[in-house]
Amino acid sequence: MKRIAGLAPKNYYFYEKYLNMDLSYWELKNWFTDVDYTIVGSGIVGLHAALRLRERFPQSKILVLEKGMLPQGASTKNAGFACFGSLSEIIDDLKSHAVEEVVNLVHKRWKGLQLLRNRLGDDSIDFKPYGGYELFLKDDESSYEDCLRKLPFINEILRPLFKADVFAKEVGRFGFNGIQEYLVFNPFEAQIDTGNMMQALLKQAVAENILILNQQTVTSYLDKGNSVEVALGDFSYTSKKILFATNGFANELTNGAVKPARAQVLITEPIKNLDIRGTFHLDRGYYYFRNIGDRILLGGGRNLDFETENTTAFGQTEIVQKKLEELLKEVILPNQDFQIAHRWSGIMGIGNSKNPIVSQLSDSVYCGVRLGGMGVAIGSLIGTELADLV
Ligand SMILES: Cc1cc2nc3c(=O)[nH]c(=O)nc-3n(C[C@H](O)[C@H](O)[C@H](O)COP(=O)(O)OP(=O)(O)OC[C@H]3O[C@@H](n4cnc5c(N)ncnc54)[C@H](O)[C@@H]3O)c2cc1C
């Protein structure tokens, strides 16, 4: 690992060492010298952490390093649900988490959503409070019955937070096929435009004098106590602190408790007279769809093949895509012609707990990772908590 020496003019000769990067005196001086905070990852968490650091330390040099051309893990790939958990998902979480833990998580997601809206403004993220719905397939009778039975209890534990019932039974009216009679409606759920949200965050970061470099992969780091040596391949520089916001990629450099989880998505071409509006969940959050204008975005199916989807590689598989197409044709749009316009995938970070990890790893190294499937909601808060660790 090469080391950048001081940048005083007398050290000019050191630059010869870095010819492979071909960095100029100016580039080294302005981007890589006297760096106070390096943030790895320019997703929702990384950018919120950077903005929070700027609030706390107005004069500091903050450098965000992102390995993708775009912030491309999950933050620009997601479905844009502004949600905090469907009824069946919350009930499922109660099998492995205490009631207080689940309520606390919902609270954090809700607070995170308010922070996101306050920071960026509803117009800029195209916030649409259409509400969210959960539907249950005909052959999912036992989960349906279980959810309807536990609905009053879940409302009760969430009432202190929302001061109202969160979930209500509602007769289906969207023309879905092969589902149980009632949907479960959540008036507090909304949808956003993910692309607009990420662009607004990036714009705000640039306006706050936060330096962002794309296509830079942090390959290793060395904590020296009061500073960290950060390596980008065989080039390195010194930063006072480093904050990892690498989510699904966290176990590559920092946190073995995070497993990558790929999520596959498709979107249709515009559909004539589409009468579906809102965000929709199925099967404990394993499937989700929404309208985007007059298109349908549908994602999920990771549970069909957990092992293959436990990967940091982007891509699609036949088993998942077939299931998504089947759901579209048979359940969501049974009486409509549609064409699939596009498919993609993103990488989430999950683990054996739904709680994100926000921690100090050593003297000058911190991480905010394992966002799970609701990082749009909780990401802003985790970014803030990460920055507040420093
Ligand atoms: C298909 C899909 C749909 C989803 N839908 C929703 C939804 O509707 N609502 C919701 O709330 N959540 C949703 N999520 C989850 C949500 O998108 C994530 O929880 C959230 O984006 C996580 O943000 P993050 O900043 O922690 O991680 P990321 O956005 O993954 O950012 C981490 C960044 O770190 C970069 N990176 C990693 N390693 C390095 C390195 N060594 N050097 C430099 N850079 C590095 C990556 O390139 C990446 O850009 C969805 C996720 C996916 C994949």
PDB file of N, CA and C in Angstrom, residues 279-347:
ATOM      1  N   THR A 279     -49.396   1.205  -2.611  1.00  0.00           N
ATOM      2  CA  THR A 279     -48.314   0.227  -2.428  1.00  0.00           C
ATOM      3  C   THR A 279     -48.943  -1.044  -1.867  1.00  0.00           C
ATOM      4  N   PHE A 280     -48.481  -2.186  -2.343  1.00  0.00           N
ATOM      5  CA  PHE A 280     -49.134  -3.458  -2.013  1.00  0.00           C
ATOM      6  C   PHE A 280     -48.101  -4.482  -1.553  1.00  0.00           C
ATOM      7  N   HIS A 281     -48.483  -5.261  -0.535  1.00  0.00           N
ATOM      8  CA  HIS A 281     -47.584  -6.287   0.017  1.00  0.00           C
ATOM      9  C   HIS A 281     -48.255  -7.649  -0.034  1.00  0.00           C
ATOM     10  N   LEU A 282     -47.413  -8.654  -0.142  1.00  0.00           N
ATOM     11  CA  LEU A 282     -47.883 -10.047  -0.099  1.00  0.00           C
ATOM     12  C   LEU A 282     -46.862 -10.872   0.676  1.00  0.00           C
ATOM     13  N   ASP A 283     -47.344 -11.854   1.396  1.00  0.00           N
ATOM     14  CA  ASP A 283     -46.468 -12.877   1.953  1.00  0.00           C
ATOM     15  C   ASP A 283     -45.302 -12.320   2.790  1.00  0.00           C
ATOM     16  N   ARG A 284     -45.602 -11.663   3.884  1.00  0.00           N
ATOM     17  CA  ARG A 284     -44.612 -11.174   4.868  1.00  0.00           C
ATOM     18  C   ARG A 284     -43.550 -10.252   4.257  1.00  0.00           C
ATOM     19  N   GLY A 285     -43.945  -9.553   3.194  1.00  0.00           N
ATOM     20  CA  GLY A 285     -43.000  -8.610   2.574  1.00  0.00           C
ATOM     21  C   GLY A 285     -42.138  -9.259   1.494  1.00  0.00           C
ATOM     22  N   TYR A 286     -42.321 -10.551   1.251  1.00  0.00           N
ATOM     23  CA  TYR A 286     -41.496 -11.205   0.229  1.00  0.00           C
ATOM     24  C   TYR A 286     -41.885 -10.793  -1.191  1.00  0.00           C
ATOM     25  N   TYR A 287     -43.114 -10.283  -1.364  1.00  0.00           N
ATOM     26  CA  TYR A 287     -43.513  -9.725  -2.671  1.00  0.00           C
ATOM     27  C   TYR A 287     -44.122  -8.350  -2.434  1.00  0.00           C
ATOM     28  N   TYR A 288     -43.903  -7.455  -3.382  1.00  0.00           N
ATOM     29  CA  TYR A 288     -44.445  -6.105  -3.236  1.00  0.00           C
ATOM     30  C   TYR A 288     -44.669  -5.520  -4.620  1.00  0.00           C
ATOM     31  N   PHE A 289     -45.735  -4.751  -4.761  1.00  0.00           N
ATOM     32  CA  PHE A 289     -45.943  -4.056  -6.037  1.00  0.00           C
ATOM     33  C   PHE A 289     -46.617  -2.719  -5.787  1.00  0.00           C
ATOM     34  N   ARG A 290     -46.537  -1.869  -6.764  1.00  0.00           N
ATOM     35  CA  ARG A 290     -47.119  -0.537  -6.655  1.00  0.00           C
ATOM     36  C   ARG A 290     -47.365  -0.013  -8.067  1.00  0.00           C
ATOM     37  N   ASN A 291     -48.157   1.040  -8.153  1.00  0.00           N
ATOM     38  CA  ASN A 291     -48.226   1.722  -9.450  1.00  0.00           C
ATOM     39  C   ASN A 291     -47.145   2.787  -9.482  1.00  0.00           C
ATOM     40  N   ILE A 292     -46.611   3.010 -10.664  1.00  0.00           N
ATOM     41  CA  ILE A 292     -45.782   4.208 -10.893  1.00  0.00           C
ATOM     42  C   ILE A 292     -46.461   4.874 -12.073  1.00  0.00           C
ATOM     43  N   GLY A 293     -47.286   5.876 -11.782  1.00  0.00           N
ATOM     44  CA  GLY A 293     -48.159   6.416 -12.828  1.00  0.00           C
ATOM     45  C   GLY A 293     -49.051   5.284 -13.307  1.00  0.00           C
ATOM     46  N   ASP A 294     -49.007   4.990 -14.605  1.00  0.00           N
ATOM     47  CA  ASP A 294     -49.853   3.905 -15.118  1.00  0.00           C
ATOM     48  C   ASP A 294     -49.049   2.639 -15.444  1.00  0.00           C
ATOM     49  N   ARG A 295     -47.969   2.474 -14.750  1.00  0.00           N
ATOM     50  CA  ARG A 295     -47.211   1.218 -14.835  1.00  0.00           C
ATOM     51  C   ARG A 295     -47.321   0.475 -13.506  1.00  0.00           C
ATOM     52  N   ILE A 296     -46.979  -0.825 -13.543  1.00  0.00           N
ATOM     53  CA  ILE A 296     -46.850  -1.588 -12.295  1.00  0.00           C
ATOM     54  C   ILE A 296     -45.395  -2.000 -12.118  1.00  0.00           C
ATOM     55  N   LEU A 297     -44.870  -1.712 -10.925  1.00  0.00           N
ATOM     56  CA  LEU A 297     -43.557  -2.230 -10.524  1.00  0.00           C
ATOM     57  C   LEU A 297     -43.827  -3.395  -9.567  1.00  0.00           C
ATOM     58  N   LEU A 298     -43.172  -4.511  -9.813  1.00  0.00           N
ATOM     59  CA  LEU A 298     -43.350  -5.689  -8.958  1.00  0.00           C
ATOM     60  C   LEU A 298     -41.993  -6.274  -8.614  1.00  0.00           C
ATOM     61  N   GLY A 299     -41.809  -6.618  -7.344  1.00  0.00           N
ATOM     62  CA  GLY A 299     -40.531  -7.213  -6.948  1.00  0.00           C
ATOM     63  C   GLY A 299     -40.718  -8.302  -5.921  1.00  0.00           C
ATOM     64  N   GLY A 300     -39.654  -9.042  -5.683  1.00  0.00           N
ATOM     65  CA  GLY A 300     -39.669 -10.053  -4.635  1.00  0.00           C
ATOM     66  C   GLY A 300     -39.291 -11.430  -5.150  1.00  0.00           C
ATOM     67  N   GLY A 301     -39.651 -12.434  -4.336  1.00  0.00           N
ATOM     68  CA  GLY A 301     -39.404 -13.819  -4.734  1.00  0.00           C
ATOM     69  C   GLY A 301     -38.079 -14.382  -4.240  1.00  0.00           C
ATOM     70  N   ARG A 302     -37.369 -13.623  -3.421  1.00  0.00           N
ATOM     71  CA  ARG A 302     -36.091 -14.058  -2.877  1.00  0.00           C
ATOM     72  C   ARG A 302     -36.251 -15.367  -2.088  1.00  0.00           C
ATOM     73  N   ASN A 303     -37.430 -15.541  -1.481  1.00  0.00           N
ATOM     74  CA  ASN A 303     -37.674 -16.728  -0.664  1.00  0.00           C
ATOM     75  C   ASN A 303     -37.795 -18.013  -1.491  1.00  0.00           C
ATOM     76  N   LEU A 304     -37.870 -17.870  -2.823  1.00  0.00           N
ATOM     77  CA  LEU A 304     -37.932 -19.080  -3.668  1.00  0.00           C
ATOM     78  C   LEU A 304     -36.577 -19.765  -3.729  1.00  0.00           C
ATOM     79  N   ASP A 305     -35.525 -18.998  -3.488  1.00  0.00           N
ATOM     80  CA  ASP A 305     -34.176 -19.554  -3.654  1.00  0.00           C
ATOM     81  C   ASP A 305     -33.189 -18.703  -2.833  1.00  0.00           C
ATOM     82  N   PHE A 306     -33.323 -18.794  -1.507  1.00  0.00           N
ATOM     83  CA  PHE A 306     -32.507 -17.952  -0.623  1.00  0.00           C
ATOM     84  C   PHE A 306     -31.013 -18.060  -0.935  1.00  0.00           C
ATOM     85  N   GLU A 307     -30.577 -19.292  -1.198  1.00  0.00           N
ATOM     86  CA  GLU A 307     -29.141 -19.515  -1.353  1.00  0.00           C
ATOM     87  C   GLU A 307     -28.570 -18.728  -2.539  1.00  0.00           C
ATOM     88  N   THR A 308     -29.241 -18.828  -3.687  1.00  0.00           N
ATOM     89  CA  THR A 308     -28.758 -18.116  -4.878  1.00  0.00           C
ATOM     90  C   THR A 308     -28.836 -16.602  -4.676  1.00  0.00           C
ATOM     91  N   GLU A 309     -29.867 -16.166  -3.961  1.00  0.00           N
ATOM     92  CA  GLU A 309     -30.059 -14.718  -3.792  1.00  0.00           C
ATOM     93  C   GLU A 309     -29.173 -14.130  -2.688  1.00  0.00           C
ATOM     94  N   ASN A 310     -28.438 -14.979  -2.010  1.00  0.00           N
ATOM     95  CA  ASN A 310     -27.486 -14.510  -1.003  1.00  0.00           C
ATOM     96  C   ASN A 310     -26.179 -14.149  -1.716  1.00  0.00           C
ATOM     97  N   THR A 311     -26.212 -13.038  -2.444  1.00  0.00           N
ATOM     98  CA  THR A 311     -25.085 -12.679  -3.303  1.00  0.00           C
ATOM     99  C   THR A 311     -24.955 -11.163  -3.451  1.00  0.00           C
ATOM    100  N   THR A 312     -23.739 -10.712  -3.725  1.00  0.00           N
ATOM    101  CA  THR A 312     -23.559  -9.282  -4.021  1.00  0.00           C
ATOM    102  C   THR A 312     -23.552  -9.044  -5.541  1.00  0.00           C
ATOM    103  N   ALA A 313     -23.814 -10.103  -6.310  1.00  0.00           N
ATOM    104  CA  ALA A 313     -23.809  -9.948  -7.774  1.00  0.00           C
ATOM    105  C   ALA A 313     -25.199  -9.535  -8.263  1.00  0.00           C
ATOM    106  N   PHE A 314     -25.255  -8.478  -9.062  1.00  0.00           N
ATOM    107  CA  PHE A 314     -26.537  -8.075  -9.638  1.00  0.00           C
ATOM    108  C   PHE A 314     -26.941  -9.110 -10.688  1.00  0.00           C
ATOM    109  N   GLY A 315     -28.235  -9.228 -10.962  1.00  0.00           N
ATOM    110  CA  GLY A 315     -28.663 -10.168 -12.004  1.00  0.00           C
ATOM    111  C   GLY A 315     -30.048 -10.715 -11.733  1.00  0.00           C
ATOM    112  N   GLN A 316     -30.579 -11.454 -12.713  1.00  0.00           N
ATOM    113  CA  GLN A 316     -31.915 -12.030 -12.568  1.00  0.00           C
ATOM    114  C   GLN A 316     -31.848 -13.545 -12.763  1.00  0.00           C
ATOM    115  N   THR A 317     -32.811 -14.237 -12.163  1.00  0.00           N
ATOM    116  CA  THR A 317     -32.861 -15.688 -12.356  1.00  0.00           C
ATOM    117  C   THR A 317     -34.235 -16.077 -12.889  1.00  0.00           C
ATOM    118  N   GLU A 318     -34.259 -17.218 -13.570  1.00  0.00           N
ATOM    119  CA  GLU A 318     -35.492 -17.663 -14.212  1.00  0.00           C
ATOM    120  C   GLU A 318     -36.587 -17.952 -13.179  1.00  0.00           C
ATOM    121  N   ILE A 319     -36.199 -18.624 -12.098  1.00  0.00           N
ATOM    122  CA  ILE A 319     -37.214 -19.043 -11.115  1.00  0.00           C
ATOM    123  C   ILE A 319     -37.952 -17.830 -10.519  1.00  0.00           C
ATOM    124  N   VAL A 320     -37.203 -16.773 -10.217  1.00  0.00           N
ATOM    125  CA  VAL A 320     -37.826 -15.589  -9.624  1.00  0.00           C
ATOM    126  C   VAL A 320     -38.627 -14.818 -10.675  1.00  0.00           C
ATOM    127  N   GLN A 321     -38.037 -14.626 -11.829  1.00  0.00           N
ATOM    128  CA  GLN A 321     -38.730 -13.844 -12.861  1.00  0.00           C
ATOM    129  C   GLN A 321     -40.020 -14.523 -13.317  1.00  0.00           C
ATOM    130  N   LYS A 322     -39.989 -15.842 -13.415  1.00  0.00           N
ATOM    131  CA  LYS A 322     -41.200 -16.589 -13.805  1.00  0.00           C
ATOM    132  C   LYS A 322     -42.317 -16.394 -12.799  1.00  0.00           C
ATOM    133  N   LYS A 323     -41.925 -16.444 -11.510  1.00  0.00           N
ATOM    134  CA  LYS A 323     -42.921 -16.276 -10.449  1.00  0.00           C
ATOM    135  C   LYS A 323     -43.511 -14.859 -10.483  1.00  0.00           C
ATOM    136  N   LEU A 324     -42.638 -13.875 -10.722  1.00  0.00           N
ATOM    137  CA  LEU A 324     -43.133 -12.490 -10.784  1.00  0.00           C
ATOM    138  C   LEU A 324     -44.115 -12.341 -11.956  1.00  0.00           C
ATOM    139  N   GLU A 325     -43.752 -12.912 -13.091  1.00  0.00           N
ATOM    140  CA  GLU A 325     -44.650 -12.819 -14.260  1.00  0.00           C
ATOM    141  C   GLU A 325     -45.978 -13.517 -14.003  1.00  0.00           C
ATOM    142  N   GLU A 326     -45.896 -14.672 -13.312  1.00  0.00           N
ATOM    143  CA  GLU A 326     -47.113 -15.429 -13.001  1.00  0.00           C
ATOM    144  C   GLU A 326     -48.034 -14.607 -12.085  1.00  0.00           C
ATOM    145  N   LEU A 327     -47.428 -13.979 -11.078  1.00  0.00           N
ATOM    146  CA  LEU A 327     -48.225 -13.150 -10.164  1.00  0.00           C
ATOM    147  C   LEU A 327     -48.899 -11.999 -10.912  1.00  0.00           C
ATOM    148  N   LEU A 328     -48.141 -11.399 -11.810  1.00  0.00           N
ATOM    149  CA  LEU A 328     -48.683 -10.277 -12.587  1.00  0.00           C
ATOM    150  C   LEU A 328     -49.883 -10.732 -13.406  1.00  0.00           C
ATOM    151  N   LYS A 329     -49.684 -11.842 -14.112  1.00  0.00           N
ATOM    152  CA  LYS A 329     -50.702 -12.311 -15.050  1.00  0.00           C
ATOM    153  C   LYS A 329     -51.925 -12.855 -14.329  1.00  0.00           C
ATOM    154  N   GLU A 330     -51.694 -13.621 -13.250  1.00  0.00           N
ATOM    155  CA  GLU A 330     -52.817 -14.336 -12.645  1.00  0.00           C
ATOM    156  C   GLU A 330     -53.474 -13.597 -11.489  1.00  0.00           C
ATOM    157  N   VAL A 331     -52.718 -12.758 -10.798  1.00  0.00           N
ATOM    158  CA  VAL A 331     -53.279 -12.122  -9.595  1.00  0.00           C
ATOM    159  C   VAL A 331     -53.477 -10.615  -9.770  1.00  0.00           C
ATOM    160  N   ILE A 332     -52.430  -9.933 -10.241  1.00  0.00           N
ATOM    161  CA  ILE A 332     -52.462  -8.460 -10.198  1.00  0.00           C
ATOM    162  C   ILE A 332     -53.191  -7.861 -11.406  1.00  0.00           C
ATOM    163  N   LEU A 333     -52.893  -8.396 -12.578  1.00  0.00           N
ATOM    164  CA  LEU A 333     -53.498  -7.841 -13.804  1.00  0.00           C
ATOM    165  C   LEU A 333     -54.189  -8.956 -14.600  1.00  0.00           C
ATOM    166  N   PRO A 334     -55.163  -9.659 -13.970  1.00  0.00           N
ATOM    167  CA  PRO A 334     -55.710 -10.854 -14.624  1.00  0.00           C
ATOM    168  C   PRO A 334     -56.456 -10.550 -15.926  1.00  0.00           C
ATOM    169  N   ASN A 335     -57.019  -9.350 -16.018  1.00  0.00           N
ATOM    170  CA  ASN A 335     -57.843  -9.074 -17.200  1.00  0.00           C
ATOM    171  C   ASN A 335     -57.249  -7.999 -18.098  1.00  0.00           C
ATOM    172  N   GLN A 336     -55.960  -7.793 -17.986  1.00  0.00           N
ATOM    173  CA  GLN A 336     -55.369  -6.712 -18.772  1.00  0.00           C
ATOM    174  C   GLN A 336     -54.166  -7.190 -19.558  1.00  0.00           C
ATOM    175  N   ASP A 337     -54.014  -6.625 -20.734  1.00  0.00           N
ATOM    176  CA  ASP A 337     -52.800  -6.911 -21.498  1.00  0.00           C
ATOM    177  C   ASP A 337     -51.684  -6.045 -20.931  1.00  0.00           C
ATOM    178  N   PHE A 338     -50.517  -6.617 -20.824  1.00  0.00           N
ATOM    179  CA  PHE A 338     -49.381  -5.790 -20.384  1.00  0.00           C
ATOM    180  C   PHE A 338     -48.098  -6.321 -20.998  1.00  0.00           C
ATOM    181  N   GLN A 339     -47.132  -5.462 -21.053  1.00  0.00           N
ATOM    182  CA  GLN A 339     -45.801  -5.830 -21.540  1.00  0.00           C
ATOM    183  C   GLN A 339     -44.804  -5.492 -20.451  1.00  0.00           C
ATOM    184  N   ILE A 340     -43.809  -6.334 -20.280  1.00  0.00           N
ATOM    185  CA  ILE A 340     -42.765  -5.994 -19.317  1.00  0.00           C
ATOM    186  C   ILE A 340     -41.736  -5.117 -20.012  1.00  0.00           C
ATOM    187  N   ALA A 341     -41.468  -3.972 -19.407  1.00  0.00           N
ATOM    188  CA  ALA A 341     -40.575  -3.006 -20.058  1.00  0.00           C
ATOM    189  C   ALA A 341     -39.115  -3.226 -19.656  1.00  0.00           C
ATOM    190  N   HIS A 342     -38.922  -3.629 -18.388  1.00  0.00           N
ATOM    191  CA  HIS A 342     -37.552  -3.605 -17.878  1.00  0.00           C
ATOM    192  C   HIS A 342     -37.455  -4.436 -16.612  1.00  0.00           C
ATOM    193  N   ARG A 343     -36.271  -5.002 -16.377  1.00  0.00           N
ATOM    194  CA  ARG A 343     -36.031  -5.773 -15.141  1.00  0.00           C
ATOM    195  C   ARG A 343     -34.692  -5.344 -14.560  1.00  0.00           C
ATOM    196  N   TRP A 344     -34.567  -5.405 -13.246  1.00  0.00           N
ATOM    197  CA  TRP A 344     -33.268  -5.107 -12.626  1.00  0.00           C
ATOM    198  C   TRP A 344     -33.197  -5.780 -11.259  1.00  0.00           C
ATOM    199  N   SER A 345     -32.071  -5.596 -10.597  1.00  0.00           N
ATOM    200  CA  SER A 345     -31.940  -6.140  -9.239  1.00  0.00           C
ATOM    201  C   SER A 345     -31.149  -5.161  -8.386  1.00  0.00           C
ATOM    202  N   GLY A 346     -31.207  -5.353  -7.096  1.00  0.00           N
ATOM    203  CA  GLY A 346     -30.424  -4.539  -6.158  1.00  0.00           C
ATOM    204  C   GLY A 346     -29.971  -5.437  -5.022  1.00  0.00           C
ATOM    205  N   ILE A 347     -29.031  -4.945  -4.233  1.00  0.00           N
ATOM    206  CA  ILE A 347     -28.476  -5.760  -3.149  1.00  0.00           C
ATOM    207  C   ILE A 347     -28.806  -5.132  -1.793  1.00  0.00           C
TER     208      ILE A 347
END
